[in-house]
Amino acid sequence: MNDLLTIAPEISQALAQGEPVVALESTLITHGLPHPVNMETAIDMLQSVRDAGAVPALIGIMDGRIRIGLAPRDLEVMLASGKQVLKVSRRDLAYTLSQGLNGGTTVAATMICARLAGIRIFATGGIGGVHRGVADTMDVSADLEELSRTPVAVICAGAKAILDLPRTFEYLETKGVPVIGYGTRELPGFYMRETGLSAPLRLDSPAEIAALAARHWALGLSGGILIANPPPTQTAMDRVEVEKAIDQALESATEAKISGAALTPYLLDSMTRMTEGRSLRANVALILNNARLGGQIACAFAAESAFRPSSALAS
Ligand code: PSU
Ligand code: MN
């Protein structure tokens, strides 16, 4: 395993001492946000985790090695190198490593890498899910399957509203993934605070979320946990505006015949253009908001005594 992973010294030390660590994904920097907003966001999301009292672990693949604790300048070097930076999900991991390539890791791949490093808490923007028109395309993000099998808690602002949200959450229900609305009974929809869908569970504090996570894994249940954190009110968008922009973005994707892994980045980029940057501002703000909550949950989780494998069921 050490042949595959390089863990930054600060992070391996924190992990060895049971201190709070938060995994962060890199696809949202390499493929989800435009330059230079992506680099500013990378720096700010690391700081948001630190402000909450935890150590950030930005995860990606550089020269065929999984890096736990990339610095924003590593990503800058990767993006400026002229070498292709791949969008790496579960299916692409072994290829990227064996070919010595560079890549941003998606939610699915970041969960896998976090687990290998021993990190249980992971903050991102929005997870992938069931795409609209799934009956024709079968396009379901590997993020959902990963949540059903890999024991990492993912803090997000819900699934991206460009998706088929009811089917996305049905899938998670079928797979037995706990989905928690943080301080809300309604699932947030990434750009917007409301979706009209009710959150299966509601918890109001990082400590309660950490307690749930510790017990989920103490039961021997292998999968992940999803925490849906409503985006900040100041930049959250109006549902009508979001839906209108999504319709336009989907139409343009169909016309341009975009599918597969390229679809999500394409839709996010179209949304930015259709909303004159409002979706981009909302996206950045919710990423930082989630990084902060991730830090708080990691702190509570580190203090959670139920999460000791040997004494797990005794408590
Ligand atoms: N959330 C964002 N921006 C992104 C993504 C999520 O705010 O770019 C990325 C994540 O890495 C997620 C991926 O895992 O999109 C989902 O892609 P797909 O639908 O192809 O699985
Ligand atoms: Mn897909």
XYZ file of N, CA, C and O in Angstrom, residues 95-224:
520
model
N -5.501 2.550 -13.699
C -4.919 3.010 -14.963
C -4.023 4.221 -14.727
O -2.873 4.277 -15.197
N -4.539 5.198 -13.998
C -3.794 6.436 -13.755
C -2.493 6.150 -13.009
O -1.438 6.714 -13.318
N -2.565 5.226 -12.036
C -1.362 4.877 -11.268
C -0.370 4.105 -12.129
O 0.826 4.413 -12.156
N -0.871 3.114 -12.860
C 0.058 2.251 -13.608
C 0.719 2.981 -14.761
O 1.831 2.652 -15.163
N 0.036 4.020 -15.281
C 0.603 4.772 -16.393
C 1.403 6.002 -15.929
O 1.899 6.762 -16.759
N 1.480 6.203 -14.623
C 2.257 7.333 -14.104
C 1.656 8.690 -14.420
O 2.378 9.669 -14.609
N 0.317 8.757 -14.457
C -0.344 9.985 -14.900
C -0.788 10.866 -13.732
O -0.650 10.499 -12.563
N -1.338 12.023 -14.092
C -1.879 12.975 -13.118
C -3.393 12.969 -13.166
O -3.982 12.814 -14.239
N -4.036 13.184 -12.019
C -5.491 13.247 -12.053
C -6.101 13.882 -10.828
O -5.534 13.850 -9.733
N -7.260 14.470 -11.043
C -8.091 14.936 -9.932
C -8.983 13.760 -9.561
O -9.475 13.059 -10.433
N -9.157 13.516 -8.264
C -9.989 12.397 -7.838
C -11.416 12.870 -7.561
O -11.633 13.896 -6.924
N -12.383 12.099 -8.059
C -13.801 12.403 -7.826
C -14.171 12.005 -6.396
O -13.345 11.472 -5.650
N -15.422 12.189 -6.062
C -15.899 11.768 -4.743
C -15.622 10.274 -4.553
O -15.072 9.859 -3.525
N -15.978 9.465 -5.558
C -15.774 8.015 -5.427
C -14.299 7.688 -5.190
O -13.941 6.973 -4.245
N -13.424 8.211 -6.045
C -11.997 7.888 -5.929
C -11.389 8.482 -4.658
O -10.526 7.868 -4.025
N -11.860 9.659 -4.259
C -11.331 10.268 -3.034
C -11.726 9.451 -1.809
O -10.944 9.295 -0.873
N -12.939 8.889 -1.825
C -13.360 8.020 -0.714
C -12.435 6.812 -0.611
O -12.012 6.417 0.477
N -12.124 6.219 -1.754
C -11.242 5.040 -1.770
C -9.863 5.404 -1.202
O -9.312 4.694 -0.352
N -9.317 6.534 -1.646
C -7.980 6.947 -1.200
C -7.995 7.335 0.280
O -7.056 7.029 1.019
N -9.067 8.009 0.713
C -9.172 8.413 2.122
C -9.183 7.165 2.995
O -8.488 7.088 4.017
N -9.945 6.172 2.587
C -10.017 4.934 3.360
C -8.644 4.267 3.467
O -8.231 3.814 4.540
N -7.922 4.234 2.359
C -6.572 3.646 2.374
C -5.669 4.372 3.376
O -4.821 3.767 4.019
N -5.866 5.681 3.490
C -5.016 6.473 4.390
C -5.525 6.464 5.825
O -4.848 6.941 6.727
N -6.739 5.956 6.037
C -7.306 5.939 7.390
C -8.064 7.210 7.754
O -8.222 7.538 8.926
N -8.560 7.919 6.726
C -9.345 9.144 6.972
C -10.823 8.821 6.794
O -11.211 8.221 5.786
N -11.646 9.213 7.757
C -13.065 8.841 7.740
C -14.009 9.973 7.376
O -15.196 9.751 7.153
N -13.494 11.202 7.392
C -14.360 12.364 7.167
C -13.873 13.093 5.909
O -12.671 13.355 5.771
N -14.800 13.431 5.035
C -14.451 13.962 3.719
C -15.459 15.050 3.325
O -16.664 14.825 3.375
N -14.964 16.210 2.959
C -15.860 17.300 2.546
C -15.698 17.610 1.068
O -14.588 17.630 0.535
N -16.817 17.857 0.395
C -16.800 18.183 -1.026
C -17.891 19.214 -1.316
O -18.498 19.751 -0.388
N -18.138 19.471 -2.627
C -19.204 20.400 -2.997
C -20.525 19.661 -3.089
O -21.369 19.737 -2.199
N -20.668 18.928 -4.174
C -21.885 18.130 -4.363
C -21.492 16.783 -4.920
O -20.543 16.678 -5.689
N -22.200 15.741 -4.532
C -21.872 14.417 -5.057
C -22.488 14.250 -6.456
O -23.406 14.967 -6.841
N -21.962 13.291 -7.198
C -22.590 12.892 -8.443
C -23.798 12.026 -8.110
O -23.968 11.608 -6.964
N -24.638 11.752 -9.107
C -25.823 10.939 -8.822
C -26.430 10.389 -10.094
O -25.727 10.196 -11.090
N -27.724 10.166 -10.037
C -28.449 9.663 -11.207
C -28.727 10.862 -12.120
O -29.314 11.854 -11.692
N -28.265 10.759 -13.365
C -28.496 11.869 -14.291
C -29.923 11.857 -14.816
O -30.574 10.812 -14.874
N -30.413 13.044 -15.168
C -31.744 13.122 -15.781
C -31.693 12.369 -17.105
O -30.687 12.387 -17.790
N -32.759 11.697 -17.454
C -32.764 10.913 -18.690
C -32.067 9.579 -18.517
O -31.627 8.950 -19.481
N -31.955 9.110 -17.290
C -31.217 7.871 -17.001
C -31.778 6.667 -17.755
O -31.043 5.751 -18.114
N -33.075 6.687 -18.047
C -33.691 5.548 -18.730
C -33.049 5.340 -20.108
O -32.931 4.220 -20.588
N -32.586 6.440 -20.725
C -31.939 6.309 -22.030
C -30.439 6.110 -21.908
O -29.828 5.418 -22.708
N -29.825 6.767 -20.909
C -28.368 6.821 -20.882
C -27.713 5.869 -19.889
O -26.529 5.574 -20.005
N -28.451 5.414 -18.869
C -27.871 4.613 -17.782
C -26.763 5.373 -17.063
O -25.890 4.763 -16.442
N -26.776 6.702 -17.129
C -25.707 7.472 -16.498
C -25.977 7.668 -15.003
O -26.787 8.507 -14.602
N -25.315 6.859 -14.209
C -25.417 6.948 -12.746
C -23.987 7.094 -12.232
O -23.132 6.257 -12.526
N -23.719 8.150 -11.485
C -22.355 8.379 -11.004
C -21.861 7.233 -10.118
O -22.610 6.702 -9.287
N -20.596 6.901 -10.284
C -19.966 5.884 -9.429
C -19.903 6.353 -7.972
O -19.666 5.546 -7.071
N -20.151 7.647 -7.737
C -20.165 8.156 -6.352
C -21.203 7.419 -5.504
O -20.982 7.158 -4.315
N -22.338 7.099 -6.102
C -23.424 6.482 -5.325
C -23.047 5.081 -4.881
O -23.252 4.696 -3.728
N -22.503 4.305 -5.798
C -22.089 2.944 -5.459
C -20.978 2.995 -4.396
O -20.933 2.167 -3.496
N -20.089 3.972 -4.513
C -18.997 4.090 -3.539
C -19.543 4.374 -2.151
O -19.064 3.828 -1.154
N -20.564 5.230 -2.097
C -21.181 5.526 -0.797
C -21.776 4.265 -0.182
O -21.859 4.137 1.032
N -22.177 3.327 -1.021
C -22.770 2.102 -0.485
C -21.716 1.126 0.022
O -22.022 0.212 0.761
N -20.447 1.324 -0.372
C -19.462 0.329 0.077
C -18.284 0.825 0.894
O -17.655 0.026 1.598
N -17.939 2.087 0.804
C -16.702 2.548 1.458
C -17.019 3.410 2.690
O -17.777 4.369 2.591
N -16.432 3.049 3.838
C -16.804 3.692 5.097
C -16.183 5.077 5.319
O -15.234 5.230 6.088
N -16.713 6.043 4.630
C -16.260 7.421 4.774
C -17.508 8.306 4.835
O -18.463 8.064 4.091
N -17.515 9.286 5.722
C -18.644 10.223 5.815
C -18.380 11.390 4.874
O -17.317 12.011 4.938
N -19.321 11.659 3.984
C -19.140 12.691 2.965
C -20.052 13.877 3.259
O -21.274 13.734 3.301
N -19.433 15.032 3.448
C -20.198 16.257 3.696
C -20.336 16.982 2.360
O -19.344 17.301 1.702
N -21.577 17.248 1.953
C -21.818 17.896 0.666
C -23.005 18.834 0.822
O -23.589 18.931 1.896
N -23.359 19.526 -0.269
C -24.539 20.394 -0.226
C -25.681 19.699 -0.950
O -26.488 20.333 -1.629
N -25.710 18.390 -0.850
C -26.708 17.600 -1.567
C -26.113 17.140 -2.886
O -24.918 17.281 -3.123
N -26.952 16.583 -3.723
C -26.485 16.199 -5.050
C -26.697 17.414 -5.944
O -27.571 18.236 -5.695
N -25.855 17.524 -6.982
C -25.990 18.667 -7.865
C -27.369 18.701 -8.512
O -27.864 17.685 -8.983
N -27.967 19.896 -8.526
C -29.340 20.034 -9.015
C -29.486 19.686 -10.493
O -30.593 19.497 -10.980
N -28.360 19.575 -11.206
C -28.416 19.165 -12.615
C -28.837 17.704 -12.738
O -29.078 17.214 -13.828
N -28.914 17.007 -11.600
C -29.222 15.574 -11.609
C -30.711 15.307 -11.404
O -31.497 16.226 -11.162
N -31.066 14.033 -11.476
C -32.414 13.598 -11.126
C -32.377 13.326 -9.616
O -31.958 12.253 -9.173
N -32.776 14.329 -8.837
C -32.607 14.224 -7.380
C -33.463 13.126 -6.739
O -32.949 12.364 -5.914
N -34.747 13.002 -7.082
C -35.525 11.924 -6.446
C -34.895 10.549 -6.683
O -34.757 9.754 -5.754
N -34.465 10.264 -7.905
C -33.864 8.949 -8.174
C -32.510 8.796 -7.475
O -32.143 7.707 -7.046
N -31.768 9.885 -7.381
C -30.476 9.833 -6.680
C -30.677 9.399 -5.233
O -29.962 8.527 -4.718
N -31.671 9.979 -4.572
C -31.865 9.646 -3.157
C -32.558 8.299 -2.973
O -32.331 7.610 -1.974
N -33.373 7.882 -3.955
C -33.932 6.521 -3.925
C -32.807 5.484 -3.950
O -32.839 4.476 -3.260
N -31.829 5.749 -4.802
C -30.695 4.834 -4.953
C -29.980 4.680 -3.614
O -29.674 3.579 -3.165
N -29.713 5.815 -2.958
C -29.008 5.775 -1.674
C -29.845 5.047 -0.615
O -29.306 4.327 0.224
N -31.163 5.228 -0.687
C -32.031 4.532 0.266
C -31.947 3.017 0.054
O -31.782 2.249 1.001
N -32.020 2.614 -1.206
C -31.930 1.186 -1.533
C -30.624 0.592 -1.023
O -30.584 -0.522 -0.502
N -29.549 1.367 -1.152
C -28.233 0.868 -0.769
C -27.950 1.008 0.724
O -26.869 0.676 1.193
N -28.901 1.556 1.462
C -28.744 1.634 2.909
C -27.764 2.687 3.384
O -27.121 2.522 4.428
N -27.644 3.765 2.620
C -26.735 4.846 3.034
C -27.510 5.865 3.882
O -28.495 6.427 3.403
N -27.085 6.111 5.130
C -27.760 7.143 5.915
C -27.549 8.517 5.270
O -26.420 8.885 4.964
N -28.645 9.233 5.044
C -28.564 10.576 4.474
C -29.120 11.553 5.513
O -30.275 11.453 5.914
N -28.257 12.458 5.947
C -28.587 13.358 7.053
C -28.696 14.794 6.560
O -27.764 15.330 5.967
N -29.824 15.435 6.826
C -29.945 16.872 6.586
C -29.340 17.570 7.789
O -29.722 17.289 8.921
N -28.359 18.443 7.556
C -27.737 19.144 8.687
C -28.585 20.373 9.017
O -28.637 21.337 8.249
N -29.269 20.295 10.145
C -30.117 21.410 10.574
C -31.311 21.640 9.677
O -31.872 22.744 9.664
N -31.704 20.655 8.917
C -32.845 20.839 8.017
C -33.603 19.532 7.795
O -33.008 18.455 7.822
N -34.906 19.688 7.574
C -35.743 18.531 7.239
C -35.860 18.360 5.736
O -36.468 17.416 5.267
N -35.316 19.342 4.993
C -35.448 19.306 3.538
C -34.069 19.132 2.905
O -33.097 19.754 3.339
N -33.971 18.301 1.900
C -32.680 18.119 1.242
C -32.312 19.371 0.452
O -33.129 19.874 -0.315
N -31.089 19.868 0.642
C -30.647 20.994 -0.186
C -30.287 20.488 -1.581
O -30.011 19.310 -1.771
N -30.271 21.395 -2.553
C -29.987 21.016 -3.947
C -28.779 21.739 -4.504
O -28.838 22.296 -5.593
N -27.692 21.745 -3.733
C -26.424 22.299 -4.208
C -26.510 23.818 -4.350
O -26.164 24.516 -3.420
N -26.979 24.329 -5.486
C -27.069 25.781 -5.670
C -28.156 26.393 -4.794
O -28.154 27.564 -4.516
N -29.134 25.578 -4.434
C -30.295 26.107 -3.717
C -30.538 25.362 -2.415
O -30.144 24.212 -2.272
N -31.175 26.042 -1.481
C -31.387 25.455 -0.163
C -32.567 24.490 -0.141
O -32.646 23.634 0.713
N -33.488 24.688 -1.093
C -34.689 23.840 -1.080
C -34.827 22.998 -2.333
O -34.463 23.419 -3.415
N -35.365 21.794 -2.150
C -35.643 20.927 -3.299
C -37.062 20.367 -3.235
O -37.521 19.741 -4.182
N -37.730 20.543 -2.099
C -39.041 19.937 -1.932
C -38.936 18.467 -1.529
O -39.947 17.813 -1.294
N -37.727 17.939 -1.435
C -37.545 16.540 -1.031
C -37.192 16.509 0.452
O -36.355 17.293 0.903
N -37.805 15.606 1.191
C -37.473 15.620 2.611
C -36.223 14.800 2.885
O -35.943 13.789 2.238
N -35.453 15.299 3.848
C -34.232 14.595 4.258
C -34.659 13.384 5.078
O -35.488 13.510 5.972
N -34.105 12.200 4.777
C -34.484 11.009 5.526
C -34.213 11.152 7.028
O -34.984 10.673 7.844
N -33.103 11.828 7.386
C -32.733 12.014 8.783
C -32.353 13.471 8.978
O -31.888 14.118 8.042
N -32.524 13.962 10.194
C -32.070 15.324 10.476
C -31.248 15.313 11.764
O -31.660 14.731 12.771
N -30.067 15.950 11.715
C -29.273 16.140 12.931
C -28.819 17.594 12.951
O -28.633 18.209 11.900
N -28.630 18.121 14.158
C -28.385 19.548 14.292
C -27.010 19.934 14.810
O -26.751 21.118 14.999
N -26.148 18.948 15.054
C -24.817 19.326 15.543
C -23.760 18.343 15.035
O -24.056 17.169 14.784
N -22.506 18.832 14.902
C -21.405 17.951 14.500
C -21.263 16.760 15.454
O -20.965 15.647 15.011
N -21.498 16.982 16.749
C -21.345 15.893 17.721
C -22.339 14.766 17.451
O -21.997 13.579 17.531
N -23.577 15.128 17.122
C -24.576 14.092 16.834
C -24.223 13.317 15.558
O -24.441 12.116 15.470
N -23.680 14.025 14.581
C -23.291 13.359 13.334
C -22.128 12.400 13.597
O -22.118 11.258 13.123
N -21.159 12.855 14.399
C -20.015 11.997 14.731
C -20.485 10.764 15.499
O -20.006 9.642 15.254
N -21.447 10.945 16.389
C -21.956 9.813 17.168
C -22.644 8.803 16.261
O -22.491 7.585 16.424
N -23.401 9.290 15.287
C -24.061 8.382 14.338
C -23.018 7.631 13.513
O -23.084 6.403 13.363
N -22.036 8.368 12.990
C -21.012 7.751 12.137
C -20.270 6.653 12.904
O -20.073 5.541 12.401
N -19.881 6.960 14.120
C -19.124 5.993 14.922
C -19.940 4.713 15.109
O -19.412 3.600 15.003
N -21.238 4.866 15.352
C -22.065 3.675 15.574
C -22.361 2.916 14.286
O -22.448 1.690 14.282
N -22.509 3.632 13.204
C -22.725 2.961 11.905
C -21.572 1.986 11.647
O -21.785 0.834 11.290
N -20.358 2.454 11.870
C -19.192 1.609 11.590
C -18.932 0.602 12.698
O -18.428 -0.492 12.436
N -19.302 0.954 13.918
C -19.139 -0.009 15.013
C -20.054 -1.217 14.789
O -19.759 -2.328 15.237
N -21.155 -1.001 14.073
C -22.064 -2.105 13.749
C -21.468 -3.041 12.698
O -22.051 -4.076 12.387
N -20.356 -2.609 12.110
C -19.745 -3.421 11.064
C -20.344 -3.135 9.693
O -20.085 -3.847 8.731
N -21.174 -2.087 9.599
C -21.743 -1.716 8.300
C -20.641 -1.046 7.493
O -19.923 -0.192 7.998
N -20.515 -1.463 6.249
C -19.311 -1.073 5.532
C -19.409 0.255 4.783
O -18.405 0.836 4.432
N -20.587 0.725 4.509
C -20.715 1.861 3.600
C -20.450 3.222 4.205
O -20.013 3.359 5.353
N -20.723 4.227 3.399
C -20.514 5.604 3.809
C -21.759 6.228 4.409
O -22.786 5.568 4.607
